[in-house]
Amino acid sequence: MAKIEDFNFNGKKAIVRVDFNVPLDENGNITDDTRIRGALPTLKKILEDGGALILMSHMGKPKGKVNPKLSLSQIREAVAKALGRDVKFAPDCMTAQEAAKDLKPGEVLLLENLRFYPEEEGKPVGIDKADPAYEAAKKEMKERQKEFAKTLASYADVYVNDAFGTAHRRHASTAVIADYFDQQDKMLGFLMEKEVKAVDNILKDIKRPFTAIMGGSKVSTKIGIIENLMDKVDNLILCGGMTYTFAKAQGGNIGDSICENDKLDLALDIMKKAKEKGVNLVLGSDCVAGNQFSNDADTQICSVMEIPEGWEGMDAGPESIKAFRDVIVPAKTILWNGPAGVFEFDKFTTGSKAIADAIVEATENGAFSLVGGGDSVACVNKFGLADSVSYVSTGGGALLEAIEGKTLPGVAAIEGK
Ligand code: AMP
């Protein structure tokens, strides 16, 4: 596998899978350009070496059909501004042969949204999975996907994947395309390298003690990660909405708190496994309960085992926060995924803020801290602490799958595994 830092792009055309799936307002203006900025180190390296760039990305979910509202032409100017040079645009990603051929060193061509073609995702359209003809349609689509990837590959000499956000998908542009390049002509971009390294720090190069903090609303969506982490962590904090499934499983009265009644046995099983594996499982003992799911709720602090009817646990209480801090501050490796409460309401941010502060303190003392997966990133951004932790991942689903221990197709395709 080639390494981007060692590669000389001089005179080469590089096709780069970026994640330019940026949020747009109703007028097509970008509301957050983090993803464009994230790709810049890779793009600048290629241009400064004297290479030409062909950029490809998806935007939204057009489901294999052209949708002008999801056209990447809307971000062309922003990309040009970020790169400090003109950006040409190919309005159809399948007919860009001439435009690609004409590209000179230092020039940039942006392809239209890859997902305007169903071949990008490779899923048959307009046919139900239960239909007897589905398997044949799937097979046919896989063949079409190969042709689609081959056409994209024909535009360039080198393939770079820098889109961590889609690395958990085996799509034409994220994985299949890699088959059409020799091992020395395909590589991960700088952003992808950083993400992969951050996951390795958490799963392989662990410095102890290792504390993982899993929050959010449900235990069911986190079970794969919890199970994989159980073999690795010293301390496992389970907080947020899951707290109440555990409390109920242990016979607690949880009032109107969020609860997965079909996961009570699973909660008890997690507690048993933690004990067997010698993992210190830290569950919230008290909470801030509200009498309605709103920022205007009246609040009271109570035990998670005795929440009155008509009230629901919406944040971690002071005793829980202290217990969380006790295992976060001394930790040397920290993973945080999911808030400790309904942090969207200012009244219920205390638990999540306390976790973020404790992580920052540990990081200052030399810990490696990785924050990732949707809402915990929103949390550290809300508290202005994104620069005070070691790494904030850009990948939601991809990060979570990597932490579950799954091989990401986007990474495997480059590494030839
Ligand atoms: P997830 O997507 O599973 O990581 O869940 C994130 C969501 O969990 C956020 O929108 C939080 O508001 C929500 N959440 C955290 N704690 C609670 C709670 N105690 N009750 C209800 N929702 C919660």
Coordinates of N, CA, C and O and ligand atoms in Angstrom, one line a residue, residues 215-218 221-222 239-244 257-258 293 312-315 337-344 373-376, ligand 1:
G215 N -23.0 6.7 25.9 CA -24.2 7.3 26.3 C -25.2 7.3 25.2 O -25.2 6.3 24.4
G216 N -26.1 8.3 25.1 CA -27.1 8.3 24.1 C -28.4 7.7 24.6 O -28.6 7.5 25.8
S217 N -29.3 7.4 23.7 CA -30.6 7.1 24.1 C -30.8 5.6 24.4 O -31.5 5.2 25.3
K218 N -30.2 4.8 23.5 CA -30.6 3.3 23.6 C -29.4 2.4 23.7 O -28.4 2.6 23.1
T221 N -28.7 0.1 20.2 CA -27.9 0.6 19.1 C -26.4 0.5 19.4 O -25.5 0.7 18.5
K222 N -26.1 0.3 20.7 CA -24.7 0.4 21.1 C -24.1 -1.0 21.5 O -23.0 -1.1 21.9
C239 N -24.2 5.6 30.3 CA -25.0 6.7 30.9 C -26.0 7.1 29.8 O -26.3 6.4 28.9
G240 N -26.6 8.3 30.0 CA -27.7 8.7 29.1 C -29.0 7.9 29.3 O -29.2 7.3 30.4
G241 N -29.7 7.8 28.2 CA -31.0 7.1 28.3 C -30.9 5.6 28.7 O -31.9 5.0 29.3
M242 N -29.8 5.0 28.4 CA -29.6 3.6 28.7 C -29.7 3.3 30.2 O -30.1 2.2 30.7
T243 N -29.3 4.3 31.0 CA -29.3 4.2 32.5 C -30.6 3.6 33.0 O -30.6 2.7 33.9
Y244 N -31.7 3.9 32.4 CA -33.0 3.6 33.0 C -33.4 2.2 32.6 O -34.2 1.5 33.3
S257 N -39.3 7.5 32.5 CA -38.0 7.5 31.8 C -38.0 6.6 30.5 O -38.7 5.6 30.5
I258 N -37.1 7.0 29.6 CA -36.9 6.2 28.4 C -36.4 4.8 28.8 O -35.6 4.7 29.7
F293 N -40.7 16.5 28.9 CA -39.6 16.4 28.0 C -39.4 17.8 27.3 O -39.7 18.0 26.2
E312 N -39.3 11.9 34.4 CA -38.4 11.1 33.7 C -36.9 11.5 33.9 O -36.7 12.8 34.0
G313 N -36.0 10.6 34.0 CA -34.6 10.9 34.1 C -34.1 11.5 32.8 O -34.2 10.9 31.8
M314 N -33.5 12.7 32.9 CA -33.1 13.4 31.7 C -31.6 13.9 31.7 O -31.1 14.3 30.8
D315 N -31.0 13.7 32.9 CA -29.5 14.0 33.0 C -28.9 13.2 34.1 O -29.7 12.8 35.0
N337 N -18.6 8.2 23.4 CA -19.7 8.2 22.4 C -21.1 8.3 23.0 O -21.4 7.4 23.8
G338 N -21.7 9.4 22.8 CA -23.1 9.5 23.3 C -23.2 10.3 24.6 O -22.5 10.1 25.5
P339 N -24.1 11.3 24.6 CA -24.3 12.2 25.7 C -24.9 11.5 27.0 O -25.5 10.5 26.9
A340 N -24.6 12.2 28.1 CA -25.1 11.7 29.4 C -26.5 12.1 29.7 O -27.1 11.7 30.7
G341 N -27.1 13.0 28.9 CA -28.4 13.5 29.1 C -29.0 14.1 27.9 O -28.3 14.1 26.8
V342 N -30.1 14.7 28.0 CA -30.8 15.4 26.9 C -30.1 16.7 26.7 O -30.6 17.8 27.0
F343 N -28.9 16.7 26.2 CA -28.0 17.9 26.1 C -28.5 19.0 25.2 O -28.1 20.1 25.3
E344 N -29.5 18.6 24.4 CA -30.0 19.6 23.5 C -30.8 20.7 24.3 O -30.9 21.8 23.9
G373 N -18.9 9.8 16.9 CA -20.2 9.3 16.7 C -21.2 10.3 17.0 O -21.6 10.4 18.2
G374 N -21.6 11.1 16.0 CA -22.8 11.9 16.1 C -22.9 12.9 17.3 O -22.2 13.9 17.3
D375 N -23.7 12.5 18.3 CA -24.1 13.5 19.3 C -23.0 13.9 20.2 O -23.0 15.0 20.8
S376 N -22.0 13.0 20.5 CA -21.0 13.5 21.4 C -20.1 14.5 20.7 O -19.5 15.4 21.4
Ligands
AMP1 P1 -27.7 8.3 20.3 O1 -28.1 8.7 18.9 O2 -28.2 6.9 20.7 O3 -26.3 8.5 20.6 O4 -28.6 9.2 21.3 C1 -28.4 10.6 21.4 C2 -29.6 11.2 22.0 O5 -29.8 10.6 23.3 C3 -29.6 12.7 22.2 O6 -30.4 13.3 21.3 C4 -30.0 12.8 23.6 O7 -31.0 13.8 23.8 C5 -30.6 11.5 24.0 N1 -30.6 11.2 25.4 C6 -29.6 11.2 26.3 N2 -30.1 11.0 27.5 C7 -31.4 10.8 27.4 C8 -32.4 10.6 28.4 N3 -32.1 10.4 29.7 N4 -33.7 10.5 28.0 C9 -34.0 10.7 26.7 N5 -33.1 10.9 25.7 C10 -31.8 11.0 26.1

